[in-house]
PDB file of C-alpha atoms in Angstrom:
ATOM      1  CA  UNK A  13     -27.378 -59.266  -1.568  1.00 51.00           C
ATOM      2  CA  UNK A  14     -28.145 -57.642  -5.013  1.00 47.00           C
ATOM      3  CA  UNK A  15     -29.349 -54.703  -2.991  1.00 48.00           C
ATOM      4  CA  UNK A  16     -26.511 -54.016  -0.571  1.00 47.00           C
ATOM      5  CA  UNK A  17     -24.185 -54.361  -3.282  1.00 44.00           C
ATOM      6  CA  UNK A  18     -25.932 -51.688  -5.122  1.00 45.00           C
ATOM      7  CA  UNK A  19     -26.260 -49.405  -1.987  1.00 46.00           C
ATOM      8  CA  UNK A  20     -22.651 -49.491  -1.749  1.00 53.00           C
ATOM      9  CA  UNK A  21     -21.866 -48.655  -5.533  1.00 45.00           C
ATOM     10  CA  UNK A  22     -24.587 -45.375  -5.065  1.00 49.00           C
ATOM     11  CA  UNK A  23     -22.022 -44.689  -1.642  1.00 51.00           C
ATOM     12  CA  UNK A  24     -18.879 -44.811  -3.676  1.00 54.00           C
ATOM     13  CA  UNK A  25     -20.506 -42.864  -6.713  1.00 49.00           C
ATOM     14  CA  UNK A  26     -21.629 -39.965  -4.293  1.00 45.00           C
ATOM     15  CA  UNK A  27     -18.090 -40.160  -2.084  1.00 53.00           C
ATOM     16  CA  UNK A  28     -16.544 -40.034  -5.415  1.00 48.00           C
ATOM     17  CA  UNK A  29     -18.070 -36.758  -6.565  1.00 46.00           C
ATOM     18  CA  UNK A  30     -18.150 -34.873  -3.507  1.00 45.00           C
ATOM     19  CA  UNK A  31     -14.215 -35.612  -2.897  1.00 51.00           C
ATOM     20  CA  UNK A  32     -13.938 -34.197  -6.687  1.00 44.00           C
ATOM     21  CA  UNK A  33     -16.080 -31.228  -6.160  1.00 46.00           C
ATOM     22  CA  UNK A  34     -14.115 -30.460  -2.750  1.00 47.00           C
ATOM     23  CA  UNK A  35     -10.715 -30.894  -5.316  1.00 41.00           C
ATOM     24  CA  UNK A  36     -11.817 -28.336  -7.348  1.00 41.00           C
ATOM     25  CA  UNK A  37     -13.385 -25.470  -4.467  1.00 36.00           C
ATOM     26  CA  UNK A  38     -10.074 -26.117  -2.740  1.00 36.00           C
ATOM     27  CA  UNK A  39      -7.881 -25.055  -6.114  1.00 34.00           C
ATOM     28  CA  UNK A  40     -10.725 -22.402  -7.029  1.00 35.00           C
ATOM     29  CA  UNK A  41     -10.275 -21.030  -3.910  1.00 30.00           C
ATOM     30  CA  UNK A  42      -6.475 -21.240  -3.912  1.00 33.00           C
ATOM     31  CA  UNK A  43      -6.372 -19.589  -7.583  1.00 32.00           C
ATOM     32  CA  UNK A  44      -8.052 -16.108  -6.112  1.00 27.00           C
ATOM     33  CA  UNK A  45      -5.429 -13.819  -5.851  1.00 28.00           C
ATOM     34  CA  UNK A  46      -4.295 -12.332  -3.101  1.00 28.00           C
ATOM     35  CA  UNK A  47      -3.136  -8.672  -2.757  1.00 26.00           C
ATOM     36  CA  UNK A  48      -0.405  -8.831   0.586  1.00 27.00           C
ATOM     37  CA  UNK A  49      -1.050  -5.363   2.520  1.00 32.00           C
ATOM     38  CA  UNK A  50       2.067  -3.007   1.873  1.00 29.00           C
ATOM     39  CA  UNK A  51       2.790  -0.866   4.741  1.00 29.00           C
ATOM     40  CA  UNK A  52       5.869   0.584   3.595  1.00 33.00           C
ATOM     41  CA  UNK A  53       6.666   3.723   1.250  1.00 36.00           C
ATOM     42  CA  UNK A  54       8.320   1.989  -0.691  1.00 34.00           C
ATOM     43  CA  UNK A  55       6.494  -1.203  -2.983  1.00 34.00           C
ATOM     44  CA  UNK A  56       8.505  -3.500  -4.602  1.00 35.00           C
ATOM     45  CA  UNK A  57       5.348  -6.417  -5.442  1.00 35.00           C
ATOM     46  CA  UNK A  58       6.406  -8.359  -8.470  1.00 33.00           C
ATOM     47  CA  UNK A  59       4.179  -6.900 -11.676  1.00 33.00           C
ATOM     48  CA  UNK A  60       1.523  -9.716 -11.694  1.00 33.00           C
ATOM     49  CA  UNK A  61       0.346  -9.397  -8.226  1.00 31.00           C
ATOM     50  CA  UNK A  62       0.001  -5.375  -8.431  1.00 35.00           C
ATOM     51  CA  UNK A  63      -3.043  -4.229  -7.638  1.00 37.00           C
ATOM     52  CA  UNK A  64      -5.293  -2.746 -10.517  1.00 35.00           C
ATOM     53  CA  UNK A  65      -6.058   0.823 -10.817  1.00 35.00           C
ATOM     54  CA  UNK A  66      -9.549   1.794  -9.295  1.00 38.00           C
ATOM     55  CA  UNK A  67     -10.924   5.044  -9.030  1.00 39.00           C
ATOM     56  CA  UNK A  68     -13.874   7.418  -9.057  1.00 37.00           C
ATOM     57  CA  UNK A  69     -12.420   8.824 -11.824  1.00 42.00           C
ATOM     58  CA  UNK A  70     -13.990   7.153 -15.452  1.00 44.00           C
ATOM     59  CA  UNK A  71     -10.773   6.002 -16.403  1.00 42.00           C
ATOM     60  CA  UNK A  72     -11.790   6.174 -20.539  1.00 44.00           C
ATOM     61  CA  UNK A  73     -13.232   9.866 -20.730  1.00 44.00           C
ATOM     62  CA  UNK A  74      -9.181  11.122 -18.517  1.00 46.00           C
ATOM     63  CA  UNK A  75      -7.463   9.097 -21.490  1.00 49.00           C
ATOM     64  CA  UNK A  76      -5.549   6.301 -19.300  1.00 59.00           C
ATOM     65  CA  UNK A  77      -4.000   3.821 -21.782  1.00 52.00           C
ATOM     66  CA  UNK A  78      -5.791   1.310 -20.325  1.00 53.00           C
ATOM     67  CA  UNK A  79      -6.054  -0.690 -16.923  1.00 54.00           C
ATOM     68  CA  UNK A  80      -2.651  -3.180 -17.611  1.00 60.00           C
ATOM     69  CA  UNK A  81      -1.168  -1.277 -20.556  1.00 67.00           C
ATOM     70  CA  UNK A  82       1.961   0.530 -20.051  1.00 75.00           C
ATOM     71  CA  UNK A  83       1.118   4.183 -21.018  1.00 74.00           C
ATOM     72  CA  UNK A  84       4.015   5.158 -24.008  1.00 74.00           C
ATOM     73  CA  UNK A  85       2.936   8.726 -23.467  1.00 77.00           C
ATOM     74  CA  UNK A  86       4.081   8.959 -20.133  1.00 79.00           C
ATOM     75  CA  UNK A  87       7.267   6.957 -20.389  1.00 77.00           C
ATOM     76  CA  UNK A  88       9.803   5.262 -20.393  1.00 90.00           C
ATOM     77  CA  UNK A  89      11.824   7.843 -19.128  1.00 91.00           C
ATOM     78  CA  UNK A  90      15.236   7.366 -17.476  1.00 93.00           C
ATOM     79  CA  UNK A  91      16.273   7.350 -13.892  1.00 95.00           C
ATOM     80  CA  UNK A  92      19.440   8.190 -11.816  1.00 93.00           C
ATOM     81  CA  UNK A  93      20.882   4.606 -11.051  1.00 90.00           C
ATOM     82  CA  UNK A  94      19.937   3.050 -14.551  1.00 93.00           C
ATOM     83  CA  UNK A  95      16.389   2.620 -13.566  1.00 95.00           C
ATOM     84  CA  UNK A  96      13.380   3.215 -15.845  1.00 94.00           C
ATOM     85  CA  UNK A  97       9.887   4.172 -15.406  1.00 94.00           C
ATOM     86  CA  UNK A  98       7.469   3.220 -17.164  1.00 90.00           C
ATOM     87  CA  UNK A  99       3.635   4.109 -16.277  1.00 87.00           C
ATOM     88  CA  UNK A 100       0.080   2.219 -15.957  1.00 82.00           C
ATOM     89  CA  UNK A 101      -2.489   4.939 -15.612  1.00 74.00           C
ATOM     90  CA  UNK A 102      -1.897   6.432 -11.733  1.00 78.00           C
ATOM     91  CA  UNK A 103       0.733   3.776 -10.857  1.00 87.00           C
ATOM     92  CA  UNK A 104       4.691   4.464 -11.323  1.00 91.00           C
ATOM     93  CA  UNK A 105       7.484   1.255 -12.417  1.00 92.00           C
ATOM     94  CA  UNK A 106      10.591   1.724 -11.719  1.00 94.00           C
ATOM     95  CA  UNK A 107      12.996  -0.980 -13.037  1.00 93.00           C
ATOM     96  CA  UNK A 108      16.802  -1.776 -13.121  1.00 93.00           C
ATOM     97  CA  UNK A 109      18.644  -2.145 -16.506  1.00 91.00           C
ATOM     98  CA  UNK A 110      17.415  -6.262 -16.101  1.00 92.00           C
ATOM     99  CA  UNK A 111      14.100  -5.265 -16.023  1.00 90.00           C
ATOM    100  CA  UNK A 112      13.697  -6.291 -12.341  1.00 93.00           C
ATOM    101  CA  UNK A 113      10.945  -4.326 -10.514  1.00 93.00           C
ATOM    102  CA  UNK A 114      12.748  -1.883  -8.010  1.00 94.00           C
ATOM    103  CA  UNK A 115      10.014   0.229  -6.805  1.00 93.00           C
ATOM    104  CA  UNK A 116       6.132   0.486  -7.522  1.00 92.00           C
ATOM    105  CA  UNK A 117       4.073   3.517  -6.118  1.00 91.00           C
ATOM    106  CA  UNK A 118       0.224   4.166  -6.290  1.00 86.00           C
ATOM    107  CA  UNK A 119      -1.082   7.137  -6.929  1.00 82.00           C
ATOM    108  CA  UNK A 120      -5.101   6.131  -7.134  1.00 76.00           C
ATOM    109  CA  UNK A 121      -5.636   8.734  -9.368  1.00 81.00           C
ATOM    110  CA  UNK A 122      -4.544   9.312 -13.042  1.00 83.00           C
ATOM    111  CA  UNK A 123      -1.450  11.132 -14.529  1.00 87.00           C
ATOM    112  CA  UNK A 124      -1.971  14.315 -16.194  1.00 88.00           C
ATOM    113  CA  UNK A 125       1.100  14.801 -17.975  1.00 91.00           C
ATOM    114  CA  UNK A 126       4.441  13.171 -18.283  1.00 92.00           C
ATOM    115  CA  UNK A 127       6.857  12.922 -15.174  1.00 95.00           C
ATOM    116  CA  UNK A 128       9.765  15.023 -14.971  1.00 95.00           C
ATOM    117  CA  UNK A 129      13.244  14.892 -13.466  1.00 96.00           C
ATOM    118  CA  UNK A 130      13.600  18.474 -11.832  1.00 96.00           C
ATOM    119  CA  UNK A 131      16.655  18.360  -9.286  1.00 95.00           C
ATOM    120  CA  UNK A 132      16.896  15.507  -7.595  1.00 95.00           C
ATOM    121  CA  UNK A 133      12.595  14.981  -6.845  1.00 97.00           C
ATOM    122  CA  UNK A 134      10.413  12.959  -9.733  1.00 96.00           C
ATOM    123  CA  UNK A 135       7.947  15.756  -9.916  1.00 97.00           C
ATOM    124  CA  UNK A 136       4.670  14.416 -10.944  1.00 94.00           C
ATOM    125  CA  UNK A 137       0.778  15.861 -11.832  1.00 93.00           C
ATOM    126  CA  UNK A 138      -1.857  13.832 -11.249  1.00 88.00           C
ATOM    127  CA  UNK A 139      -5.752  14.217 -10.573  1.00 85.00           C
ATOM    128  CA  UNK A 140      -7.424  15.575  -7.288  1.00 83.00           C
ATOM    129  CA  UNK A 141      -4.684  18.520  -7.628  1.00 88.00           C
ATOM    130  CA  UNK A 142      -1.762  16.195  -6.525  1.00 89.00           C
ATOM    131  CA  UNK A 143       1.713  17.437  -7.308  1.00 93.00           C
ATOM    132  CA  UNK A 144       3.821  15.160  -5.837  1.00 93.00           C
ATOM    133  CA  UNK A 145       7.875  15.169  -5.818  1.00 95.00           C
ATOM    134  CA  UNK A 146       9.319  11.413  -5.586  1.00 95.00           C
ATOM    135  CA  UNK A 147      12.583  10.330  -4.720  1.00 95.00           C
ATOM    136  CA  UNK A 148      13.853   8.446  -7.765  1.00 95.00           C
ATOM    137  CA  UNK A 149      15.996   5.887  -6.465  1.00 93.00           C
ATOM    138  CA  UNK A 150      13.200   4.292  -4.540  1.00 92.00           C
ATOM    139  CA  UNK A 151       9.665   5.949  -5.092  1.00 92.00           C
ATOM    140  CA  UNK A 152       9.500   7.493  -1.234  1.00 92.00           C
ATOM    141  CA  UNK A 153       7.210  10.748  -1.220  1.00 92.00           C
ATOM    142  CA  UNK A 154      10.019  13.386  -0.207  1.00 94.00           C
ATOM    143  CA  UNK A 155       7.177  15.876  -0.639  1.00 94.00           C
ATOM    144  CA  UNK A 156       3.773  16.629  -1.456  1.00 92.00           C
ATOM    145  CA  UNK A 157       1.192  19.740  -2.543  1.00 90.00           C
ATOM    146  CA  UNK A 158      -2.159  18.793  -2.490  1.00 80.00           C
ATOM    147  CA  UNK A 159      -5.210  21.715  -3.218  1.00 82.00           C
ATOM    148  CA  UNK A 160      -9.137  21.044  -3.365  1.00 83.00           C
ATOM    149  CA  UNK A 161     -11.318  22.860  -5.992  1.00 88.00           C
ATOM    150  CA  UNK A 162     -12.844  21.958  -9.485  1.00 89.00           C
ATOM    151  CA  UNK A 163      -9.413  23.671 -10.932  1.00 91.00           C
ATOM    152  CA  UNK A 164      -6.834  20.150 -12.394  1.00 90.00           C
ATOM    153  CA  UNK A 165      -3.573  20.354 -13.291  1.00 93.00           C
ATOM    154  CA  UNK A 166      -2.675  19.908 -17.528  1.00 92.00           C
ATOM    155  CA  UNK A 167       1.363  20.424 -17.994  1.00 95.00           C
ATOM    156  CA  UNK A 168       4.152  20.025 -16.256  1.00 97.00           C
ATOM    157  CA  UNK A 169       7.814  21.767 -17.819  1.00 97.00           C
ATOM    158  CA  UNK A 170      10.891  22.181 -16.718  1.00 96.00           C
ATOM    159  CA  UNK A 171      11.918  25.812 -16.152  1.00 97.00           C
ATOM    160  CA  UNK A 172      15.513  25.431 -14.981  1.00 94.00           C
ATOM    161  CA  UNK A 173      17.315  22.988 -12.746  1.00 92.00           C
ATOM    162  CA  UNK A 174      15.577  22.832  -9.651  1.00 95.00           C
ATOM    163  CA  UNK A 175      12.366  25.072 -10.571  1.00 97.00           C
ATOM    164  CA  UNK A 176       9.308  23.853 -13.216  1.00 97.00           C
ATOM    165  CA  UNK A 177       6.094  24.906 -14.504  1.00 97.00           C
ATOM    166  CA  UNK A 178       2.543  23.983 -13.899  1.00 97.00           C
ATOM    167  CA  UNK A 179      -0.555  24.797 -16.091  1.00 96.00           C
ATOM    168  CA  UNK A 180      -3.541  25.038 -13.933  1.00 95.00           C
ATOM    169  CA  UNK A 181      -7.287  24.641 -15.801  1.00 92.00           C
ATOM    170  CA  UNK A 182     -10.090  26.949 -14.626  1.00 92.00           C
ATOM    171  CA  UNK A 183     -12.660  25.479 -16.921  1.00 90.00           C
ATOM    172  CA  UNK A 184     -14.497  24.774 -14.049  1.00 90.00           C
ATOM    173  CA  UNK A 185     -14.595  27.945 -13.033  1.00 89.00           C
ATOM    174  CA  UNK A 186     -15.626  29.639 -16.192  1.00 86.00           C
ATOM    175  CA  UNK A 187     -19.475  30.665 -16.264  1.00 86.00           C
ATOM    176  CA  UNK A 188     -19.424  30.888 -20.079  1.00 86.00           C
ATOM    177  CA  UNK A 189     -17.730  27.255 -20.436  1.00 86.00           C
ATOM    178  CA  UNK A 190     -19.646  26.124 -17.654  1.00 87.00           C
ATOM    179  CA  UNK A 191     -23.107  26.758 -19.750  1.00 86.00           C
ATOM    180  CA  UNK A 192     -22.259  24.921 -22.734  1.00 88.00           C
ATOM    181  CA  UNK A 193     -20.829  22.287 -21.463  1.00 84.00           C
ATOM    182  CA  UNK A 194     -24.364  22.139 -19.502  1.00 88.00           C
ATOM    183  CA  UNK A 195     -25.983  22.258 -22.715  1.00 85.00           C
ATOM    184  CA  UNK A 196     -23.748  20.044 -24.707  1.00 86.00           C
ATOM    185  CA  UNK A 197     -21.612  17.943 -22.466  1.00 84.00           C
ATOM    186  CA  UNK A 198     -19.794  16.384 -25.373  1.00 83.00           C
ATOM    187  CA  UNK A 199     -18.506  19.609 -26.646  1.00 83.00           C
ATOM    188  CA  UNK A 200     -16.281  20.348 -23.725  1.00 80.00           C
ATOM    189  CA  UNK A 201     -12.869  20.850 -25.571  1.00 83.00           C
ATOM    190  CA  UNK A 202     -14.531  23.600 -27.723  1.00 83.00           C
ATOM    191  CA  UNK A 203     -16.642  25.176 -25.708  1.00 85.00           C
ATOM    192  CA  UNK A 204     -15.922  29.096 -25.392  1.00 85.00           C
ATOM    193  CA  UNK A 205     -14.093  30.501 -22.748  1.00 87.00           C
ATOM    194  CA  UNK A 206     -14.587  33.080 -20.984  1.00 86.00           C
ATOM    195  CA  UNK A 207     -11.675  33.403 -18.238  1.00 88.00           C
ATOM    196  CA  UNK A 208      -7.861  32.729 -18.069  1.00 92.00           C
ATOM    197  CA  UNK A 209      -5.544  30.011 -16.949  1.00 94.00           C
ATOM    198  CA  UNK A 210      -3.445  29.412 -14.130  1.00 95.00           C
ATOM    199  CA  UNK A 211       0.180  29.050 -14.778  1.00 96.00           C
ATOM    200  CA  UNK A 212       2.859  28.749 -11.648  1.00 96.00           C
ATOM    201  CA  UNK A 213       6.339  28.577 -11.212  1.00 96.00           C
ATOM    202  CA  UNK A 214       7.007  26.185  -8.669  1.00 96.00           C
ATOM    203  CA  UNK A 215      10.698  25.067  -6.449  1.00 96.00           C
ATOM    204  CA  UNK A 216       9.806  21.570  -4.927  1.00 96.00           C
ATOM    205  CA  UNK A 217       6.791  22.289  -3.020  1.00 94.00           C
ATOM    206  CA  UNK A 218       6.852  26.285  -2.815  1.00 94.00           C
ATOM    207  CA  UNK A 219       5.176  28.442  -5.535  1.00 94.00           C
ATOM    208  CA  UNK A 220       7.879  31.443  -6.404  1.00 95.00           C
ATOM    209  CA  UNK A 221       5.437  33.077  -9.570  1.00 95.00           C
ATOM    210  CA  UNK A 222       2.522  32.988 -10.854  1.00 95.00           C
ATOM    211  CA  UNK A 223       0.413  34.294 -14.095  1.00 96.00           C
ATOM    212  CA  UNK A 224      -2.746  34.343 -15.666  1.00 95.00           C
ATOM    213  CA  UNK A 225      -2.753  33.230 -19.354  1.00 95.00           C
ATOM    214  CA  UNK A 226      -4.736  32.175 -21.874  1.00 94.00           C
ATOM    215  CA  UNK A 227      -7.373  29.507 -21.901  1.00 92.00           C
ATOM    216  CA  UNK A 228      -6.221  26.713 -23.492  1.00 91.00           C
ATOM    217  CA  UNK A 229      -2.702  27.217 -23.930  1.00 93.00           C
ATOM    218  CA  UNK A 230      -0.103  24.852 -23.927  1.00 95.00           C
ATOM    219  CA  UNK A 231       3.136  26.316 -22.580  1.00 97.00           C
ATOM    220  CA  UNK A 232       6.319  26.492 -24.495  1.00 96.00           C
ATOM    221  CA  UNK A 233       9.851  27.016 -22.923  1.00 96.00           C
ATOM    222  CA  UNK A 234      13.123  28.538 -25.402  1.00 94.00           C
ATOM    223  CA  UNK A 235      16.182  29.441 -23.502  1.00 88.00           C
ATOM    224  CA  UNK A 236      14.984  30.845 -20.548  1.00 90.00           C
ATOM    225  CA  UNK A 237      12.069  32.370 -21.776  1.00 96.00           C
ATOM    226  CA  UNK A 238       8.144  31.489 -21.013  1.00 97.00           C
ATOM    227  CA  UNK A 239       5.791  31.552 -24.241  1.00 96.00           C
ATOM    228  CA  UNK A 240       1.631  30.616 -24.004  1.00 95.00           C
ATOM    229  CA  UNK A 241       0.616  29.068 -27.180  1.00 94.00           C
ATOM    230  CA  UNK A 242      -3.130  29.140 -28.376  1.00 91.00           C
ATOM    231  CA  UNK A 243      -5.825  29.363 -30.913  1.00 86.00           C
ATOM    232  CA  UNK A 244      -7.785  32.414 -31.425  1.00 82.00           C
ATOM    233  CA  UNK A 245     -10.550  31.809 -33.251  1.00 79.00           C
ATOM    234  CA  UNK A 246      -9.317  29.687 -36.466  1.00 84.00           C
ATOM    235  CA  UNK A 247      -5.554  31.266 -35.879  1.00 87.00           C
ATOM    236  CA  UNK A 248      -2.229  30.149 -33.729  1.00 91.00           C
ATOM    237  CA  UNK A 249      -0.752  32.583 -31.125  1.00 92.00           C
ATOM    238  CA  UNK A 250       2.145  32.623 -29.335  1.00 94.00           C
ATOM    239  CA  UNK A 251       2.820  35.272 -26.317  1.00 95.00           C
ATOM    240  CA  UNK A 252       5.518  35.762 -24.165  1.00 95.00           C
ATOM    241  CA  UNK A 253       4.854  35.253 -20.089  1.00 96.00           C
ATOM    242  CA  UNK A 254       7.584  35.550 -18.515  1.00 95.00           C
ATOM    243  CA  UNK A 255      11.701  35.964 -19.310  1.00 92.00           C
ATOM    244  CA  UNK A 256      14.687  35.984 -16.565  1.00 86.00           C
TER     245      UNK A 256
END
């Protein structure tokens, strides 16, 4: 008797913890979460369940804010229809004046300078050579210039109404950069250079100019006249490019 009736308690012991262990697989299982496939242009996921950015790129060393940090350097910038961007590395929020979530769109690939409002297209730079013009009012693509090489895109300006400026890095193209940074990886911001930049006038998609200027300049816009800032040697320099 003694023995059945401790065969039984063993049973209920073992039922007991196998139930509980199925309990918790089942809400481990249910707590994964689950990114829905998006066919459309458009994304409008709520915040938590957007995916995170991955990449090829090393996020750290292309100065993303971080992986679920909005970017302040990069927005927020305002919208036709009271919406407001706001970035996380290579993906785009736009949301109403509630803060609802009206539009998401992925880019995979970082943001390499802050998005502009030229016409009616969000014009946007971001790795692989993408320049990309969104519609604002609901993130669709309306058009799209992409370019292969070891050349990457470093400014975006507005120019005039409908017409803007890209700066174009040849580093990667420049023997005499090309051996130091060889040499000395870490020294890539100051190592010599030997060739020009790219700089381009651009209307949506079409290119309409296009100059050389100097290596690492940042370009400045007064009026409607184009100026290339740089160092030479341990002084500042500012030329003019181009004036209409």
């Amino acid at each position: 008797m003694r023995r059945h009736f401790l065969f039984g308690l063993a049973a209920s012991i073992v039922t007991f913890f196998l139930g509980f262990a199925g309990v918790v697989i089942i809400l481990s299982i249910e707590a994964i979460p689950v990114i829905p496939e998006v066919s459309s242009d458009t994304r409008t996921l709520p915040l938590e369940i957007v995916e995170p950015f991955e990449s090829a790129y090393d996020v750290d060393n292309l100065g993303c804010w971080g992986d679920n940090e909005e970017d302040p350097r990069y927005g927020p910038i305002s919208l036709p229809n009271k919406l407001v961007l706001t970035t996380i590395c290579g993906t785009l929020y736009a949301r109403d004046k509630d803060k609802n979530l009206v539009w998401v769109r992925y880019l995979n690939t970082p943001l390499f300078d802050r998005p502009q409002m030229i016409g009616k297209d969000l014009v946007v730079i971001a790795g692989d050579l993408n320049l990309v013009g969104l519609d604002p009012k609901d993130g669709v693509i309306n058009w799209k210039v992409s370019a292969n090489g070891r050349a990457f895109y470093t400014q975006l300006v507005p120019y005039s109404q409908d017409s803007y400026l890209v700066l174009v890095d040849m580093s990667n193209y420049d023997d005499k950069h090309q051996v130091c940074v060889n040499d000395e990886p870490e020294k890539w911001d100051i190592c010599p250079r030997g060739e020009d930049d790219k700089l381009w006038l651009m209307k949506k998609d079409d290119q309409i100019d296009g100059w050389n200027v100097p290596a690492r300049s940042k370009i400045e816009v007064e009026r409607n006249t184009i100026y290339s800032a740089f160092r030479q040697g341990s002084k500042k320099k500012r030329i003019k490019i181009y004036s209409r």
